[in-house]
PDB file of C-alpha atoms in Angstrom:
ATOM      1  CA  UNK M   1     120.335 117.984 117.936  1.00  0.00           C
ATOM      2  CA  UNK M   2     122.791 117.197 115.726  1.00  0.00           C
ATOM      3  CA  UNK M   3     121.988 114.202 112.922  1.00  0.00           C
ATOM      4  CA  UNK M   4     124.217 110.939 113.512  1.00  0.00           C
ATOM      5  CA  UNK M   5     127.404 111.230 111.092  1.00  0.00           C
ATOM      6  CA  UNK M   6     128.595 107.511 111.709  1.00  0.00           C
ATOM      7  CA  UNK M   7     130.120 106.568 108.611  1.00  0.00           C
ATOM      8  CA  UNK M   8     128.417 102.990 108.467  1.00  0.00           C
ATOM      9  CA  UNK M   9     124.900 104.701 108.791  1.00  0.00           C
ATOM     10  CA  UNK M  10     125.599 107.085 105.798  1.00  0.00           C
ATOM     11  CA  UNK M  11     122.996 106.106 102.823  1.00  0.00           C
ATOM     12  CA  UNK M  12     124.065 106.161  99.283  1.00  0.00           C
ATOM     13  CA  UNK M  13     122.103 106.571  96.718  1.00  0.00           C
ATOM     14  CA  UNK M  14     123.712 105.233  93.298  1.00  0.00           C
ATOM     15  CA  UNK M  15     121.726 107.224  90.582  1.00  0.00           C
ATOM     16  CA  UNK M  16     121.588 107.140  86.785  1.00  0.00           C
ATOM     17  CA  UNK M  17     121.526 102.878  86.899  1.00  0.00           C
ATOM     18  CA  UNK M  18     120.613 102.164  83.032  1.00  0.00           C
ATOM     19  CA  UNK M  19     120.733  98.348  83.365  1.00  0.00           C
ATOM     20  CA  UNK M  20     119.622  95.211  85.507  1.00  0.00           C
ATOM     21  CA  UNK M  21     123.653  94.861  85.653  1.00  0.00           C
ATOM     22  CA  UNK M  22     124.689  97.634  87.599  1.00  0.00           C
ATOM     23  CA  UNK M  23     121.928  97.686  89.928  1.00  0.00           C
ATOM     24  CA  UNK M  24     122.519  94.570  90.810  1.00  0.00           C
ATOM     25  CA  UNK M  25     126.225  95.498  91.594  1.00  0.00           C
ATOM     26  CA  UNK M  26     125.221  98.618  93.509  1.00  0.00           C
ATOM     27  CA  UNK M  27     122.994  96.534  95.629  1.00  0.00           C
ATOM     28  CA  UNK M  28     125.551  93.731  96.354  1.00  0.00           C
ATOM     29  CA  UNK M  29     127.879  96.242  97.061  1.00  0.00           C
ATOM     30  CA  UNK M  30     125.982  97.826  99.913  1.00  0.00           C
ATOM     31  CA  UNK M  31     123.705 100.587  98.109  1.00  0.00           C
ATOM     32  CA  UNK M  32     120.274 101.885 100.016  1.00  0.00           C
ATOM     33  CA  UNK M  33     118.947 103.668  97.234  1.00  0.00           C
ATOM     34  CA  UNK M  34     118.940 102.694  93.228  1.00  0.00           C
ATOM     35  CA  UNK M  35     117.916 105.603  91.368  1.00  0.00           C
ATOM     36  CA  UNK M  36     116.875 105.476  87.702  1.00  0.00           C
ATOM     37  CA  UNK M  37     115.844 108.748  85.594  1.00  0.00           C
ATOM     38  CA  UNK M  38     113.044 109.393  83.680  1.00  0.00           C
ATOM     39  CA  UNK M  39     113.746 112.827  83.311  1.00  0.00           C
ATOM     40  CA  UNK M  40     115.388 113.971  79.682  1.00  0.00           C
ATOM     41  CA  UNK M  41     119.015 113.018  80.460  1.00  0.00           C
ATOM     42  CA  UNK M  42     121.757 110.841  78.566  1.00  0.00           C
ATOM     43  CA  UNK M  43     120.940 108.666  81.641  1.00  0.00           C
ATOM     44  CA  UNK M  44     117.370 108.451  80.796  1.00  0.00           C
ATOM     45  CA  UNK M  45     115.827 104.876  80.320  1.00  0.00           C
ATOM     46  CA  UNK M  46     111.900 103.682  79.260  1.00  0.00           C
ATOM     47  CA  UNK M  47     109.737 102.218  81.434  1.00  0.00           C
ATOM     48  CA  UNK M  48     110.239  98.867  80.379  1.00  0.00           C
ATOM     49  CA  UNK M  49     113.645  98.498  81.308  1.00  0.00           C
ATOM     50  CA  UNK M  50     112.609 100.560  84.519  1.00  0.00           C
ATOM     51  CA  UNK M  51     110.224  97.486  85.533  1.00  0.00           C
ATOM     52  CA  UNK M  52     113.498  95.123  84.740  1.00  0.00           C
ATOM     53  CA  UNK M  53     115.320  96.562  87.229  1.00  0.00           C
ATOM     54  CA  UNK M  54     112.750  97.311  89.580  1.00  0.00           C
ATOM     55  CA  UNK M  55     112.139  92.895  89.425  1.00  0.00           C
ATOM     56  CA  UNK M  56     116.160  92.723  89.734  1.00  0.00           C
ATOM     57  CA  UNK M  57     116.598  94.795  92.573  1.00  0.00           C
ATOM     58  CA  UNK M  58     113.073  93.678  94.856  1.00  0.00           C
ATOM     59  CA  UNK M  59     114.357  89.392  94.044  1.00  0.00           C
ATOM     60  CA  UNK M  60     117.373  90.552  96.069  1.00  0.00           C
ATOM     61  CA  UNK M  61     115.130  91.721  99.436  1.00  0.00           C
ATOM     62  CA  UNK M  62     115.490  89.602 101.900  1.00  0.00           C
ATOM     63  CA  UNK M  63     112.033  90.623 103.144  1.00  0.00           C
ATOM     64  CA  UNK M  64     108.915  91.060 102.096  1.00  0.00           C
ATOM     65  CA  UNK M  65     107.504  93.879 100.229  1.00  0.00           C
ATOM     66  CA  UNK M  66     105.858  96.768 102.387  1.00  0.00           C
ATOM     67  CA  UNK M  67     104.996  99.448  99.967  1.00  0.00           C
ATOM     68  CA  UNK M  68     105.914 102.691 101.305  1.00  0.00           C
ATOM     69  CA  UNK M  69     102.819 105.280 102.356  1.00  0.00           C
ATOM     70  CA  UNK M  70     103.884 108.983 102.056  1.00  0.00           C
ATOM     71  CA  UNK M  71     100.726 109.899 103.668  1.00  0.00           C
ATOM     72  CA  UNK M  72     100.796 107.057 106.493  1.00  0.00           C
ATOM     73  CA  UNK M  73     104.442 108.091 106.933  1.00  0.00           C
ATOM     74  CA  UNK M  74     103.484 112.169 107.332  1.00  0.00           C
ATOM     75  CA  UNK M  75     100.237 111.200 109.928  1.00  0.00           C
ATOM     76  CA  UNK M  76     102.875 109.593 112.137  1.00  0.00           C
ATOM     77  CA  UNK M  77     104.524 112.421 112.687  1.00  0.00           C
ATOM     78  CA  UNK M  78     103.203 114.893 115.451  1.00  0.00           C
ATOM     79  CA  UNK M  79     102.143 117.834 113.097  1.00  0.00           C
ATOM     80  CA  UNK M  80     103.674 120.220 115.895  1.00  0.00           C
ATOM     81  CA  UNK M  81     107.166 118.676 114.991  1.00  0.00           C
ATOM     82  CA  UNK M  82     110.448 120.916 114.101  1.00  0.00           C
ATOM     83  CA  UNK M  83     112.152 120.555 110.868  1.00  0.00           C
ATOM     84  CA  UNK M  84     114.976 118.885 112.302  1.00  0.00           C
ATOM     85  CA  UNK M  85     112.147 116.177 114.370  1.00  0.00           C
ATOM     86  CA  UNK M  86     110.052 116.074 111.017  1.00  0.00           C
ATOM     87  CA  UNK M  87     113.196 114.579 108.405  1.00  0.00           C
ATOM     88  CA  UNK M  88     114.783 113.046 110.922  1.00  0.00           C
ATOM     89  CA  UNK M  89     111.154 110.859 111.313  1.00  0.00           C
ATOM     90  CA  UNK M  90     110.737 110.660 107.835  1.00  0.00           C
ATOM     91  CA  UNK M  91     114.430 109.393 107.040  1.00  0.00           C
ATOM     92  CA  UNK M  92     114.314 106.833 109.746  1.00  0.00           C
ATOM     93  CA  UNK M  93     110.733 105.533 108.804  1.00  0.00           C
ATOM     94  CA  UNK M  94     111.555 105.206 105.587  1.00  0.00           C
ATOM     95  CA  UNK M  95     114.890 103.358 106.015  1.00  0.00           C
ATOM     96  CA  UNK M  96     113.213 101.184 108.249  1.00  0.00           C
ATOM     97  CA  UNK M  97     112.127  99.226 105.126  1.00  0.00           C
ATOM     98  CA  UNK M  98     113.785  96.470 102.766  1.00  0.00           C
ATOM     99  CA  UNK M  99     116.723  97.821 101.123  1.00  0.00           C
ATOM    100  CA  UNK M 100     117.738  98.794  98.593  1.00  0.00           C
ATOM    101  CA  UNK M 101     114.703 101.415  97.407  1.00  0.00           C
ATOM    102  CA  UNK M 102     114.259 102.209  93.981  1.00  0.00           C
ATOM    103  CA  UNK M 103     113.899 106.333  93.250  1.00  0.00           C
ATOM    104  CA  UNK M 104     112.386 107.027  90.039  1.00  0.00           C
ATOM    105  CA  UNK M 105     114.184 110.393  88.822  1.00  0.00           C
ATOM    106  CA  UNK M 106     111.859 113.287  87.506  1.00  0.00           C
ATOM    107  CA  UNK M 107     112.287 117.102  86.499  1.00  0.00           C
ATOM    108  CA  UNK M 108     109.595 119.532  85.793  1.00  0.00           C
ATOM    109  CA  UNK M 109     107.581 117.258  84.075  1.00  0.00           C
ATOM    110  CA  UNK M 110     103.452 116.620  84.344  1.00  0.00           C
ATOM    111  CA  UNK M 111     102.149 115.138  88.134  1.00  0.00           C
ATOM    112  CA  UNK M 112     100.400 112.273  85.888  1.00  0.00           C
ATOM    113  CA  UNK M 113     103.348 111.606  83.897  1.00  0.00           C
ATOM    114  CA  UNK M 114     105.183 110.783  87.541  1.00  0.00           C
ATOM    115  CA  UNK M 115     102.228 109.224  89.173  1.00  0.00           C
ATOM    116  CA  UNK M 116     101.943 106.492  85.521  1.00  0.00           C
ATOM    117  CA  UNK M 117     105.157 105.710  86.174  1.00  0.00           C
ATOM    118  CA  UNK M 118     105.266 105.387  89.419  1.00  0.00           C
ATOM    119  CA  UNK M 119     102.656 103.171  89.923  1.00  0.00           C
ATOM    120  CA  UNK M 120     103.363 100.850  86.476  1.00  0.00           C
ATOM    121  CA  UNK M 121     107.149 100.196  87.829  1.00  0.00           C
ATOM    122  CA  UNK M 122     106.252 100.564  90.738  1.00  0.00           C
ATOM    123  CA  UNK M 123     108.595 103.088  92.702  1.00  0.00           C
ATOM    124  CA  UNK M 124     109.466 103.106  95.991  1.00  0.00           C
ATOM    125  CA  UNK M 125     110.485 106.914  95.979  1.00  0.00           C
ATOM    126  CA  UNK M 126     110.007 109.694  93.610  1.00  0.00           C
ATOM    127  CA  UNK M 127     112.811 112.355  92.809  1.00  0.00           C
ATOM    128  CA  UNK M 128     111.333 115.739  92.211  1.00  0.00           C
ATOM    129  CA  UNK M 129     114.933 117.652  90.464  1.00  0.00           C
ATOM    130  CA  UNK M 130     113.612 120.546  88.879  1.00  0.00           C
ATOM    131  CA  UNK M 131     111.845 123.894  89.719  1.00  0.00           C
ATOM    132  CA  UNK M 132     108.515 121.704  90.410  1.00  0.00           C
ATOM    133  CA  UNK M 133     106.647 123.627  93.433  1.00  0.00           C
ATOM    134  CA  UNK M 134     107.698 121.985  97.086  1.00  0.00           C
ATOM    135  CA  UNK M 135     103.650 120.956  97.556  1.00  0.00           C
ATOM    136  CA  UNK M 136     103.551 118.967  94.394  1.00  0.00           C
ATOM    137  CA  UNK M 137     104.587 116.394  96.805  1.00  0.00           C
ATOM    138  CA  UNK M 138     101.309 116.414  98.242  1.00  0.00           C
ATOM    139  CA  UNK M 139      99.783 114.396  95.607  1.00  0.00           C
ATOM    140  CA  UNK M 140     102.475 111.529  94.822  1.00  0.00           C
ATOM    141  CA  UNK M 141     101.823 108.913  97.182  1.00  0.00           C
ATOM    142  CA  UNK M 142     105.240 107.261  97.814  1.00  0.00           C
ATOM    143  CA  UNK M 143     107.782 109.630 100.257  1.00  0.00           C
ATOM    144  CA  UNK M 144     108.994 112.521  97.744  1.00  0.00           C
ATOM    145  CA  UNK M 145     112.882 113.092  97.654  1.00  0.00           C
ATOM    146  CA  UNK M 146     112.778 116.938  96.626  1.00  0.00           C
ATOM    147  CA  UNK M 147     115.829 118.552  95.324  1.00  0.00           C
ATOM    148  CA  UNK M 148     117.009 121.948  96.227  1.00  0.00           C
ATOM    149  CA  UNK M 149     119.960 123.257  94.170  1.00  0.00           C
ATOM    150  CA  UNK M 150     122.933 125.255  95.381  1.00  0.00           C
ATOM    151  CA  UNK M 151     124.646 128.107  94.496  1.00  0.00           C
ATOM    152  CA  UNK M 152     127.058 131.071  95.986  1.00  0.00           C
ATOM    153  CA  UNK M 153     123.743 132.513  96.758  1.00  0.00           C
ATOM    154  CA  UNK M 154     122.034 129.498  98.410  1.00  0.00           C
ATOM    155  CA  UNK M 155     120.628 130.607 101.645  1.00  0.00           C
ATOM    156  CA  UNK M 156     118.184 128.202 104.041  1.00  0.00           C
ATOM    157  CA  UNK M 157     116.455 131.465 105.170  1.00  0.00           C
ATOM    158  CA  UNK M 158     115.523 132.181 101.650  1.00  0.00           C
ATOM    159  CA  UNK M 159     115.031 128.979 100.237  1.00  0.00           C
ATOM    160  CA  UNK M 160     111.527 127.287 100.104  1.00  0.00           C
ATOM    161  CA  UNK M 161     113.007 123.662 102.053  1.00  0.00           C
ATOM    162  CA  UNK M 162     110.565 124.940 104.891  1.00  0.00           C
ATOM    163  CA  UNK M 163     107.628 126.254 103.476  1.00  0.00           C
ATOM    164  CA  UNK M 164     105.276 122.950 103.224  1.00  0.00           C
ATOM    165  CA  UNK M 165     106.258 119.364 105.223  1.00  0.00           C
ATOM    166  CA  UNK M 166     105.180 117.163 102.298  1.00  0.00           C
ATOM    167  CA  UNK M 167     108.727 116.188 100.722  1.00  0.00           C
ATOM    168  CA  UNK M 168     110.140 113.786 102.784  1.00  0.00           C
ATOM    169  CA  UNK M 169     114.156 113.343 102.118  1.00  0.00           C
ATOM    170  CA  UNK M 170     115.590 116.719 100.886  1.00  0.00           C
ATOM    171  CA  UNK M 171     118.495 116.394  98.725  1.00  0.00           C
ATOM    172  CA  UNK M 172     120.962 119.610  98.085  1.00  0.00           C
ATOM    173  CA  UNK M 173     122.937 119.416  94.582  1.00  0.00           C
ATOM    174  CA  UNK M 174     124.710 121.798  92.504  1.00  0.00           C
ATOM    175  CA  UNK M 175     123.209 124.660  90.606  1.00  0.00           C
ATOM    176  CA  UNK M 176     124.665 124.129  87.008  1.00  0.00           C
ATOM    177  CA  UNK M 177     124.143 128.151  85.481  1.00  0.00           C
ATOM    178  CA  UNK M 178     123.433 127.871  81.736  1.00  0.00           C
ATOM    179  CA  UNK M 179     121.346 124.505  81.295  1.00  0.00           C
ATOM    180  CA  UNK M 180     118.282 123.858  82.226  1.00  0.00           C
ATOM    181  CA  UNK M 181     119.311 119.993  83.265  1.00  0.00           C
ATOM    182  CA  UNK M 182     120.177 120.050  86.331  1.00  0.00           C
ATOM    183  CA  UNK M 183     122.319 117.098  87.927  1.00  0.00           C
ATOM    184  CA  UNK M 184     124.674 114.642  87.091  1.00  0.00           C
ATOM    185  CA  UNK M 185     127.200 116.995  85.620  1.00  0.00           C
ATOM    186  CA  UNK M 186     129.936 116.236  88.356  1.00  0.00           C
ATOM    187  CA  UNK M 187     130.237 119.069  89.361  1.00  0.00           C
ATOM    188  CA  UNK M 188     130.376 120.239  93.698  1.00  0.00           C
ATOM    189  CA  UNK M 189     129.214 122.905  95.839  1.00  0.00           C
ATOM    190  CA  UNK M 190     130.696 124.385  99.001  1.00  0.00           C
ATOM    191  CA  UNK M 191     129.994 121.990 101.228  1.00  0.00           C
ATOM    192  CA  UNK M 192     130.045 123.968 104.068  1.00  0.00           C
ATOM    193  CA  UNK M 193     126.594 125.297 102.965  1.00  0.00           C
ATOM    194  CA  UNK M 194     125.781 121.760 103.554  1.00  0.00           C
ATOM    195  CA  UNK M 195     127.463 121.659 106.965  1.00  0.00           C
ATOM    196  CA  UNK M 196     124.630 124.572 108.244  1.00  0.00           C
ATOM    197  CA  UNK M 197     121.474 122.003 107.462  1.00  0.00           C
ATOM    198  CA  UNK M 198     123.141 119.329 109.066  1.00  0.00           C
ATOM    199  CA  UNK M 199     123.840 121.493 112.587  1.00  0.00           C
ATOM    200  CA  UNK M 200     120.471 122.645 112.668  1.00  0.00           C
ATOM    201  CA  UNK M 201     119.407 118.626 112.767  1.00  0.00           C
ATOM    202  CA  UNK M 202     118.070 118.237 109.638  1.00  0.00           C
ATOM    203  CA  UNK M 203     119.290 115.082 107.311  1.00  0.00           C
ATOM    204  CA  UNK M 204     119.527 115.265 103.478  1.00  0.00           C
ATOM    205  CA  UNK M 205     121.275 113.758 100.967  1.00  0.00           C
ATOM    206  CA  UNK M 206     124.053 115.649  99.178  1.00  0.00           C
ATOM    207  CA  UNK M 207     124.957 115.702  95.369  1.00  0.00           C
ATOM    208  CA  UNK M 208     127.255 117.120  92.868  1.00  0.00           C
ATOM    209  CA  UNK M 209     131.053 116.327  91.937  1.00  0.00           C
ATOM    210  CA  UNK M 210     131.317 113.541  94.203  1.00  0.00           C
ATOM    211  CA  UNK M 211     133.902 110.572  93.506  1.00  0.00           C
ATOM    212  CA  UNK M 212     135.418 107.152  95.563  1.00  0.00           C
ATOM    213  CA  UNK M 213     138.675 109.983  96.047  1.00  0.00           C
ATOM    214  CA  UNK M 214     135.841 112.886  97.579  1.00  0.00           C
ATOM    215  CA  UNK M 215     133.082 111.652  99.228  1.00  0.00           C
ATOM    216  CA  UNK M 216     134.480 110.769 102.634  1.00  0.00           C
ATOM    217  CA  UNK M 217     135.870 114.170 102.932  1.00  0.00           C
ATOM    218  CA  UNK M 218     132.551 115.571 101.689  1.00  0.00           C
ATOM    219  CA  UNK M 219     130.604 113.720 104.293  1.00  0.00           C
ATOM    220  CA  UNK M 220     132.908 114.882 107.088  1.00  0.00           C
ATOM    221  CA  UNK M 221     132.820 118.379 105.835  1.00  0.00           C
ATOM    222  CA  UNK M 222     128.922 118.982 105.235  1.00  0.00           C
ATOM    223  CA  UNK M 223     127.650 116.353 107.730  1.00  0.00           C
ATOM    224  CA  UNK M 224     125.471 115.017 105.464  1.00  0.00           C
ATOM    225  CA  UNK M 225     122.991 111.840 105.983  1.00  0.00           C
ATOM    226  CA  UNK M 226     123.627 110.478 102.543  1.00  0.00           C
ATOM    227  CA  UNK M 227     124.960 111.008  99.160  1.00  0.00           C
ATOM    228  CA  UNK M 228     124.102 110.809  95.859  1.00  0.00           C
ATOM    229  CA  UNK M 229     126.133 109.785  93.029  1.00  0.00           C
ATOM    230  CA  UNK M 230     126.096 109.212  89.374  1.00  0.00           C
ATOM    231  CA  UNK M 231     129.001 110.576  86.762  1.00  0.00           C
ATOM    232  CA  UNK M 232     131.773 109.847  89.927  1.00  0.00           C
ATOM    233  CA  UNK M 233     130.676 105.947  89.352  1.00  0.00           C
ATOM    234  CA  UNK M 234     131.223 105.970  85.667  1.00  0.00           C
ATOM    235  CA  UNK M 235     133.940 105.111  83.212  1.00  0.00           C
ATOM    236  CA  UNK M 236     133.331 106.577  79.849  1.00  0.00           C
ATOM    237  CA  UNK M 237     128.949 107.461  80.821  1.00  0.00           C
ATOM    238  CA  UNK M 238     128.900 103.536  81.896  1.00  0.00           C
ATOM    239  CA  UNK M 239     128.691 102.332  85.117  1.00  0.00           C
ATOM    240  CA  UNK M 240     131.756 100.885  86.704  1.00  0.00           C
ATOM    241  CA  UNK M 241     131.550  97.937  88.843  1.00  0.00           C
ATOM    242  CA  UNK M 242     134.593  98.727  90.565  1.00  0.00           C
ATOM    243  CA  UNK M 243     133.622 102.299  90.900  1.00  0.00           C
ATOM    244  CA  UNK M 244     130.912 101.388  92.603  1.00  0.00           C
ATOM    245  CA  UNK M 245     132.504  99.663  94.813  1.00  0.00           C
ATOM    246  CA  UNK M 246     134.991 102.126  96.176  1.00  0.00           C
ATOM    247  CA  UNK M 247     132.509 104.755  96.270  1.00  0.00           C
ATOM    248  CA  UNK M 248     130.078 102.705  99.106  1.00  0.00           C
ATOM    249  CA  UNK M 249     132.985 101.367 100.503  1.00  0.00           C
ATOM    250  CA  UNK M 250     134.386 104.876 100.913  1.00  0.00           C
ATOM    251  CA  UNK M 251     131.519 106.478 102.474  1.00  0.00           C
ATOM    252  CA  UNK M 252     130.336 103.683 104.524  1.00  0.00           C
ATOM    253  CA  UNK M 253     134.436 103.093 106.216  1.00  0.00           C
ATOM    254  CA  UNK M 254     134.075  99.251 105.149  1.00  0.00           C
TER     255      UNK M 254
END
């Protein structure tokens, strides 16, 4: 089973969105997924201005509100299910609500930091990017996007992406050596590690070094579901309207 490439069905997920502004131009221009950090980042933003674009963004729905169930989502899904049958029902269950979702962005910090913030926003997804444990997700009650972070020595077999079904939407983004902030440094990984999740069914987002020039050809090369982008849609750390643009427009064929 292989998971559906078609270019118009690729999510994005615009990330590191620091005003009402730019979210609103990432959701005009076609984005599924805002994503706004609360992690320590020259991206991060307070919860005040989170809940001003969190109003921004849900005025734009064209439906009503259904707030999504981790938990409802996960006793869907026949517990017998492969990997490859257990994302794929997550992804689709979870894109089968009003767009665009808002991700709040975490990394290694406390659960009841993430759960205060995720239910004063409120969030529609949480972003686990750190070295948090996979089962963590257990206990968030939105669907959990959980990062795992590449390297030359990234391997599925020995990676924990299997070990518990609780995350919902994996995501697979560069592993920066010598920081402990991981993400949004524009910088890639082969994407042909990518490519091996993808033929084994299973969709996930992909992150790291990708730009309006790039992301087609990364989406053709690992086979990814969606992408995640921040620094690639920025002129001088700001978002860039135009930026924006091109990069959905890019990945989606429009």
């Amino acid at each position: 089973m292989s998971v559906d490439k078609s270019k118009a069905n690729v999510v994005v997920k615009t990330c590191g969105v620091r005003t009402v502004d730019a979210a609103i131009a990432a959701t005009e221009a076609g984005a599924d997924i805002i994503g706004v950090i609360f992690a320590a980042s020259g991206r991060q933003i307070d919860l005040d201005r989170a809940q001003e674009i969190a109003q921004a963004i849900r005025q734009t729905r064209t439906s009503d509100d259904t707030v999504l169930s981790a938990s409802a989502i996960h006793q869907e899904i026949d517990p017998t299910a492969s990997a490859s049958e257990y994302f794929q029902a997550c992804t689709s269950r979870i894109l089968n609500s009003t767009r665009p979702l808002l991700a709040g962005v975490f990394q290694n910090q406390s659960l009841d930091h993430i759960l205060h913030i995720t239910r004063m926003v409120p969030l529609d997804l949480v972003q686990l990017h750190g070295m948090e444990p996979v089962d963590m997700a257990e206990k968030i009650p939105v669907p959990v996007i959980k990062v795992f972070h590449v390297d030359d020595q990234f391997s599925l077999e020995n990676s924990d992406l299997f070990t518990t079904f609780q995350h919902s939407i994996v995501l697979l983004d560069t592993k920066v050596a010598g920081t402990d902030q991981q993400g949004g440094k524009g910088v890639s990984f082969d994407w042909t590690l990518a490519r091996k999740l993808a033929d084994i069914g299973v969709p996930f987002l992909m992150a790291g070094g990708l730009t309006p020039e790039n992301v087609a050809k990364a989406v053709e090369v690992g086979g990814a579901w969606g992408v995640d982008v921040s620094s690639g849609i920025e002129t001088n750390k700001v978002k860039d309207v135009a930026k924006i643009r091109a990069f959905i427009n890019n990945t989606k064929g429009v």
